[in-house]
Amino acid sequence: MALLRLVLPLLLLAALWEGAVALLQISPFYLPPLRQVLGAIWALGPAYAQAFMVTLGEAVAGFVVGGLVGVVSATAFHHQRWLRDMLFPLFVASQTVPVIAFGAIVVLWFGNTLLAKAAIAFYLTFFPVTVNALAGFEAVDPRQVALLRSFGASRRDIWWKLLLPSALPRIFTALRLSAGLALAGAIVGEWFGASIGVGAMLLAALFNEQVVAMWAAILTAAAVGGAIFGVVALVEARLVFWRDEL
Amino acid sequence: MTDAADQLDQLLTVGEAPAARAKLQLNGVSRRFGAVQALAKVDLGIAEGEFVTLIGPSGCGKSTLFNIVAGLLEADTGGEVLLDGAATSLLGKVAFMPQRDLLLPWRNVLDNAILAAEVEGRPKRAARETARAMAADFGLKGFEDHYPQQLSGGMRQRVALMRTFMFDRDLMLLDEPFGALDALTRAMMQRWLLDIWSRYRRTILFITHDIDEAIFLGDRVVVMSARPGSIKLERRVELPRPRDPALLTTPAFNAIKRELLDAVEEESMKTFAAGAA
Amino acid sequence: MNAALARGLGGGVLLLVLWEAVVRLAAIPPWILPPPSGIVATTWSARGPLLDAGAMTLFEAVTGYGIGAVLGLVLAMLLALATPVRKLVLPMVVVVNSVPVAAYAPLALLWFGTGALSKVVMVAFIVGFTVFLNALDGLLRVDPAAVALLRSFGAGPLGVLWRLRLPTALPAIMVGMRVSTVRSMIVAIVTEMLGSQKGLGWTIFEAVLQIDFLRVWAAILVASLISLGCFAAVSALERRVVFWR
Ligand SMILES: Nc1ncnc2c1ncn2[C@@H]1O[C@H](COP(=O)(O)OP(=O)(O)OP(=O)(O)O)[C@@H](O)[C@H]1O
Ligand SMILES: [Mg+2]
């Protein structure tokens, strides 16, 4: 049933794509038939698989570190009011910086490595997680904290047994958003001189004006996004099972 | 009474039911919040194994008093809180049940019940075994693996009580545990609590707004005055135990009730007048 | 001035001082990390071309933003009314949205050329999506009991939309609009970097080619200031519109 809900929109979209191309006589310059795009991927299978893996690795590295840093800084902000007053505005300001413009500089710092792309993915990821985790911590009922303290609980106990679980639903909302942002960061990071990866493929297709290759790269990007998103959703379903019943 | 006479009295009563040593002693406990004087010089002693019920108008400082005894709030300087005769840090020494059940939605009944035990560092597995064995006593048999949102209000309250009992402390503070229940469930829970208490034998301080409940449960009823809260009246309840619902219509019960009602009403009127002013 | 504001300003000043000090003391070459003073100086001396470029990018961002916000809102309202269509369309929208917009940028350039049009289209696309998803979520998240009450007063679907769903959704819509401001600048810049002859993205791209990293930083500074300004403006609007929060 869950699988059906996943596959059905994909099939529908595919049918719509093929049907529109055939019926409306769309020029292949705009939208080549899906068959042709899938054929291109099939013909260069290993290359696309490699691009998939490389971009996935970059995005996931930044995503994971960004998520952890987000939760840790939210914890620090929650416990130290002055730290929050001091740094939170900087966090907000950092998000108005068009990080993508940083791409060139980040690549200059880290070289053309996984680290450079992961750093950009990280920069886009940590902020939503910080904001939502903090909101989650702040929303905890103070009476609940008092109860745990009356049991003699330490700060650590309270964090593990109360604050973190209470904030999990909001943290996952942020993680789902961040999954897409991390991927965008990785792709754009590849535009500054990378030779492998989905972003590199997109750029190559643009320079050669190959619409089919471009759509093939877009589908690969969708696969990367779907993979990260899927894992996050699965983990969420396991950890936040009690949310629906609230 | 002189000291010598006091000692003599104690000698003579040796062998009688539990020595009236103060489990908890409050001497001149006050607390203010900014401009609000919540508590003013509360003096109260509770003997070991005693069941004391506390009534008073809304906002008179009952929950504040509990928070102080549980170690969650500091009393203002000048007063003292003695547990077993010593003025120690109180956090983790008293089993406290707050006004709401505060169950965690991601823990099932057993895991909610062992929360305090877990915080103490008891092994989870052993704590769960204990809880499983206690579940029947608390009317939760068959619901061990349910989540709070799947339980009725009465059951949630029993889980919270079980959590409090599992936090194995001699002194228990229960803040309006049955306040949110309907009258029928409440009457059942009262009898059930007395039954549990006679088996687990703890010292209980119990807040309620319901005079019938206060008399039915308590060895002693303490009436607090309107804010700033202090002890207005203490009334021993010499009704025999075990108690059953028929008690509520006896003349003895009604005599106590009349006496308490007068005191409570007077204080409630003060609160009301202060609020209207 | 309250304590929080003072601490916030203190944090900002501290960061700048630390940055300046580290760069000077460690003698870091400006192509790795220029000092803030150097960035400000470069921005000032190149203010003419930078302002021109900023105006171009701002124009693309604002135009695309307006188009996208209106389209997203209208589409969300239509789909909120048409339940069967929504059940069909929404999953597909989610799939399309799972591809980061950056991936569509090359396509837009190919289709709409390297002029302003491709940037406007890209911005409208991302803003439209963000506003659409936020608005739809808000429009559907109303209390069924409140809907029933209004229907019992004789309100039709349009009445419910106007009197209940739209006001309820306003906070969510405004959040979408606020988040979109920064995104619209970023997307305009990204698309410019890939292909254009004007704008901040193009300035950055040119500066990178000429290995003039001070100018890259200067362009980033201008872009950040514009983003911050737009963000502040929309936040102020949000406080007005959603006054009851
Ligand atoms: N943390 C606090 N800060 C400021 N004022 C407080 C605080 N806690 C309690 N008060 C005030 O102290 C007074 C006593 O409150 P408390 O909660 O102890 O009353 P209560 O007797 O438990 O009332 P109820 O029967 O309604 O539960 C109230 O006026 C309340 O406003
Ligand atoms: Mg209270």
mmCIF file of N, CA, C and O in Angstrom, chain A residues 141 143-154 157 161-163 165-166 239 241-242 245-246, chain B residues 70 72 91-94 96 98 100 102-107 115-116 118-119 147 149-150 163 167:
data_model
loop_
_atom_site.group_PDB
_atom_site.id
_atom_site.type_symbol
_atom_site.label_atom_id
_atom_site.label_comp_id
_atom_site.label_asym_id
_atom_site.label_seq_id
_atom_site.Cartn_x
_atom_site.Cartn_y
_atom_site.Cartn_z
ATOM 1 N N ASP A 141 6.860 21.382 28.052
ATOM 2 C CA ASP A 141 6.113 21.833 29.219
ATOM 3 C C ASP A 141 7.060 21.956 30.421
ATOM 4 O O ASP A 141 7.664 20.966 30.825
ATOM 5 N N ARG A 143 6.429 22.076 33.428
ATOM 6 C CA ARG A 143 6.020 21.194 34.521
ATOM 7 C C ARG A 143 6.610 19.797 34.340
ATOM 8 O O ARG A 143 6.920 19.103 35.292
ATOM 9 N N GLN A 144 6.757 19.422 33.057
ATOM 10 C CA GLN A 144 7.369 18.132 32.756
ATOM 11 C C GLN A 144 8.834 18.128 33.212
ATOM 12 O O GLN A 144 9.323 17.151 33.773
ATOM 13 N N VAL A 145 9.513 19.245 32.958
ATOM 14 C CA VAL A 145 10.902 19.374 33.396
ATOM 15 C C VAL A 145 10.959 19.315 34.912
ATOM 16 O O VAL A 145 11.802 18.616 35.495
ATOM 17 N N ALA A 146 10.011 20.021 35.574
ATOM 18 C CA ALA A 146 9.990 20.033 37.035
ATOM 19 C C ALA A 146 9.802 18.618 37.578
ATOM 20 O O ALA A 146 10.471 18.215 38.527
ATOM 21 N N LEU A 147 8.917 17.855 36.951
ATOM 22 C CA LEU A 147 8.669 16.489 37.405
ATOM 23 C C LEU A 147 9.963 15.677 37.366
ATOM 24 O O LEU A 147 10.328 15.009 38.330
ATOM 25 N N LEU A 148 10.677 15.758 36.238
ATOM 26 C CA LEU A 148 11.918 14.995 36.124
ATOM 27 C C LEU A 148 12.947 15.467 37.139
ATOM 28 O O LEU A 148 13.686 14.666 37.695
ATOM 29 N N ARG A 149 12.969 16.769 37.370
ATOM 30 C CA ARG A 149 13.923 17.263 38.361
ATOM 31 C C ARG A 149 13.571 16.735 39.747
ATOM 32 O O ARG A 149 14.444 16.449 40.557
ATOM 33 N N SER A 150 12.271 16.591 40.038
ATOM 34 C CA SER A 150 11.875 16.080 41.355
ATOM 35 C C SER A 150 12.319 14.631 41.532
ATOM 36 O O SER A 150 12.459 14.157 42.643
ATOM 37 N N PHE A 151 12.556 13.935 40.416
ATOM 38 C CA PHE A 151 13.100 12.579 40.500
ATOM 39 C C PHE A 151 14.617 12.621 40.697
ATOM 40 O O PHE A 151 15.268 11.587 40.740
ATOM 41 N N GLY A 152 15.174 13.816 40.727
ATOM 42 C CA GLY A 152 16.622 13.932 40.864
ATOM 43 C C GLY A 152 17.358 13.827 39.540
ATOM 44 O O GLY A 152 18.543 13.513 39.509
ATOM 45 N N ALA A 153 16.669 14.085 38.413
ATOM 46 C CA ALA A 153 17.293 13.932 37.102
ATOM 47 C C ALA A 153 18.329 15.024 36.860
ATOM 48 O O ALA A 153 18.142 16.173 37.242
ATOM 49 N N SER A 154 19.423 14.630 36.194
ATOM 50 C CA SER A 154 20.442 15.600 35.804
ATOM 51 C C SER A 154 20.016 16.271 34.500
ATOM 52 O O SER A 154 19.071 15.845 33.847
ATOM 53 N N ASP A 157 20.008 13.714 31.772
ATOM 54 C CA ASP A 157 18.801 12.880 31.783
ATOM 55 C C ASP A 157 17.655 13.623 31.123
ATOM 56 O O ASP A 157 16.919 13.069 30.307
ATOM 57 N N LYS A 161 15.801 12.172 27.904
ATOM 58 C CA LYS A 161 14.504 11.539 28.143
ATOM 59 C C LYS A 161 13.339 12.458 27.817
ATOM 60 O O LYS A 161 12.227 12.001 27.634
ATOM 61 N N LEU A 162 13.587 13.776 27.791
ATOM 62 C CA LEU A 162 12.459 14.687 27.597
ATOM 63 C C LEU A 162 12.661 15.661 26.430
ATOM 64 O O LEU A 162 11.888 15.652 25.475
ATOM 65 N N LEU A 163 13.717 16.465 26.485
ATOM 66 C CA LEU A 163 13.864 17.522 25.484
ATOM 67 C C LEU A 163 13.995 16.943 24.071
ATOM 68 O O LEU A 163 13.249 17.328 23.169
ATOM 69 N N PRO A 165 13.317 13.842 22.711
ATOM 70 C CA PRO A 165 12.123 13.209 22.136
ATOM 71 C C PRO A 165 11.009 14.213 21.848
ATOM 72 O O PRO A 165 10.328 14.100 20.826
ATOM 73 N N SER A 166 10.827 15.201 22.717
ATOM 74 C CA SER A 166 9.754 16.171 22.467
ATOM 75 C C SER A 166 10.017 16.969 21.196
ATOM 76 O O SER A 166 9.089 17.341 20.490
ATOM 77 N N LEU A 239 10.885 6.614 14.545
ATOM 78 C CA LEU A 239 11.187 7.333 15.777
ATOM 79 C C LEU A 239 10.008 8.157 16.289
ATOM 80 O O LEU A 239 9.850 8.336 17.482
ATOM 81 N N PHE A 241 6.721 7.658 15.892
ATOM 82 C CA PHE A 241 5.492 6.909 15.653
ATOM 83 C C PHE A 241 4.314 7.468 16.444
ATOM 84 O O PHE A 241 3.177 7.336 16.060
ATOM 85 N N TRP A 242 4.603 8.150 17.555
ATOM 86 C CA TRP A 242 3.531 8.570 18.456
ATOM 87 C C TRP A 242 2.932 9.890 18.047
ATOM 88 O O TRP A 242 2.004 10.365 18.623
ATOM 89 N N GLU A 245 -0.843 10.271 16.781
ATOM 90 C CA GLU A 245 -1.915 10.040 17.744
ATOM 91 C C GLU A 245 -2.087 11.206 18.705
ATOM 92 O O GLU A 245 -2.993 11.220 19.497
ATOM 93 N N LEU A 246 -1.175 12.178 18.618
ATOM 94 C CA LEU A 246 -1.241 13.291 19.571
ATOM 95 C C LEU A 246 -2.478 14.136 19.351
ATOM 96 O O LEU A 246 -2.850 14.397 18.240
ATOM 97 N N ALA B 70 9.140 19.438 47.284
ATOM 98 C CA ALA B 70 9.787 18.559 46.310
ATOM 99 C C ALA B 70 11.188 19.057 45.950
ATOM 100 O O ALA B 70 11.912 18.397 45.219
ATOM 101 N N LEU B 72 11.811 21.800 44.219
ATOM 102 C CA LEU B 72 11.817 22.479 42.920
ATOM 103 C C LEU B 72 11.856 23.995 43.084
ATOM 104 O O LEU B 72 12.237 24.705 42.165
ATOM 105 N N LEU B 91 15.643 17.609 46.298
ATOM 106 C CA LEU B 91 15.459 17.042 44.954
ATOM 107 C C LEU B 91 15.791 15.553 44.969
ATOM 108 O O LEU B 91 16.842 15.150 45.453
ATOM 109 N N GLY B 92 14.882 14.752 44.460
ATOM 110 C CA GLY B 92 15.135 13.323 44.383
ATOM 111 C C GLY B 92 14.820 12.576 45.669
ATOM 112 O O GLY B 92 15.062 11.384 45.766
ATOM 113 N N LYS B 93 14.262 13.284 46.676
ATOM 114 C CA LYS B 93 14.018 12.604 47.955
ATOM 115 C C LYS B 93 12.533 12.360 48.197
ATOM 116 O O LYS B 93 12.151 11.654 49.105
ATOM 117 N N VAL B 94 11.692 13.018 47.403
ATOM 118 C CA VAL B 94 10.257 12.995 47.661
ATOM 119 C C VAL B 94 9.560 12.575 46.372
ATOM 120 O O VAL B 94 9.912 13.040 45.299
ATOM 121 N N PHE B 96 6.812 12.978 43.935
ATOM 122 C CA PHE B 96 5.949 14.120 43.669
ATOM 123 C C PHE B 96 5.088 13.831 42.454
ATOM 124 O O PHE B 96 5.576 13.423 41.417
ATOM 125 N N PRO B 98 2.573 15.817 40.055
ATOM 126 C CA PRO B 98 2.048 17.152 39.778
ATOM 127 C C PRO B 98 0.575 17.132 39.395
ATOM 128 O O PRO B 98 -0.031 16.082 39.226
ATOM 129 N N ARG B 100 -1.032 17.747 36.734
ATOM 130 C CA ARG B 100 -1.433 17.017 35.518
ATOM 131 C C ARG B 100 -0.622 15.754 35.394
ATOM 132 O O ARG B 100 0.463 15.643 35.950
ATOM 133 N N LEU B 102 1.108 14.427 32.961
ATOM 134 C CA LEU B 102 2.413 14.637 32.339
ATOM 135 C C LEU B 102 3.051 13.342 31.853
ATOM 136 O O LEU B 102 4.251 13.139 32.016
ATOM 137 N N LEU B 103 2.256 12.468 31.262
ATOM 138 C CA LEU B 103 2.825 11.244 30.688
ATOM 139 C C LEU B 103 3.516 11.584 29.375
ATOM 140 O O LEU B 103 3.118 12.516 28.672
ATOM 141 N N LEU B 104 4.563 10.834 29.054
ATOM 142 C CA LEU B 104 5.290 11.087 27.808
ATOM 143 C C LEU B 104 4.670 10.271 26.682
ATOM 144 O O LEU B 104 4.546 9.048 26.801
ATOM 145 N N PRO B 105 4.261 10.924 25.608
ATOM 146 C CA PRO B 105 3.500 10.219 24.568
ATOM 147 C C PRO B 105 4.316 9.159 23.821
ATOM 148 O O PRO B 105 3.742 8.306 23.171
ATOM 149 N N TRP B 106 5.649 9.232 23.910
ATOM 150 C CA TRP B 106 6.443 8.247 23.181
ATOM 151 C C TRP B 106 6.819 7.046 24.053
ATOM 152 O O TRP B 106 7.581 6.199 23.647
ATOM 153 N N ARG B 107 6.286 6.993 25.280
ATOM 154 C CA ARG B 107 6.561 5.843 26.135
ATOM 155 C C ARG B 107 5.246 5.124 26.417
ATOM 156 O O ARG B 107 4.241 5.769 26.693
ATOM 157 N N LEU B 115 9.881 5.691 34.567
ATOM 158 C CA LEU B 115 10.693 6.880 34.252
ATOM 159 C C LEU B 115 11.582 7.297 35.432
ATOM 160 O O LEU B 115 12.788 7.491 35.283
ATOM 161 N N ALA B 116 10.966 7.389 36.615
ATOM 162 C CA ALA B 116 11.734 7.838 37.775
ATOM 163 C C ALA B 116 12.815 6.817 38.126
ATOM 164 O O ALA B 116 13.960 7.174 38.411
ATOM 165 N N GLU B 118 14.294 4.854 36.144
ATOM 166 C CA GLU B 118 15.340 4.961 35.131
ATOM 167 C C GLU B 118 16.289 6.105 35.460
ATOM 168 O O GLU B 118 17.503 5.976 35.360
ATOM 169 N N VAL B 119 15.697 7.242 35.837
ATOM 170 C CA VAL B 119 16.520 8.404 36.178
ATOM 171 C C VAL B 119 17.442 8.078 37.347
ATOM 172 O O VAL B 119 18.592 8.497 37.397
ATOM 173 N N TYR B 147 -0.088 3.067 24.672
ATOM 174 C CA TYR B 147 0.487 4.409 24.788
ATOM 175 C C TYR B 147 -0.535 5.332 25.452
ATOM 176 O O TYR B 147 -1.741 5.086 25.366
ATOM 177 N N GLN B 149 -1.974 8.041 24.837
ATOM 178 C CA GLN B 149 -3.093 8.577 24.062
ATOM 179 C C GLN B 149 -4.168 7.526 23.795
ATOM 180 O O GLN B 149 -5.226 7.835 23.280
ATOM 181 N N GLN B 150 -3.873 6.254 24.158
ATOM 182 C CA GLN B 150 -4.872 5.197 23.970
ATOM 183 C C GLN B 150 -5.624 4.897 25.269
ATOM 184 O O GLN B 150 -6.424 3.984 25.313
ATOM 185 N N ARG B 163 3.781 5.573 38.535
ATOM 186 C CA ARG B 163 5.101 6.173 38.373
ATOM 187 C C ARG B 163 5.565 6.766 39.711
ATOM 188 O O ARG B 163 6.716 6.611 40.107
ATOM 189 N N PHE B 167 8.676 5.401 42.276
ATOM 190 C CA PHE B 167 9.754 6.234 42.780
ATOM 191 C C PHE B 167 9.706 6.070 44.288
ATOM 192 O O PHE B 167 9.030 6.800 44.999
#
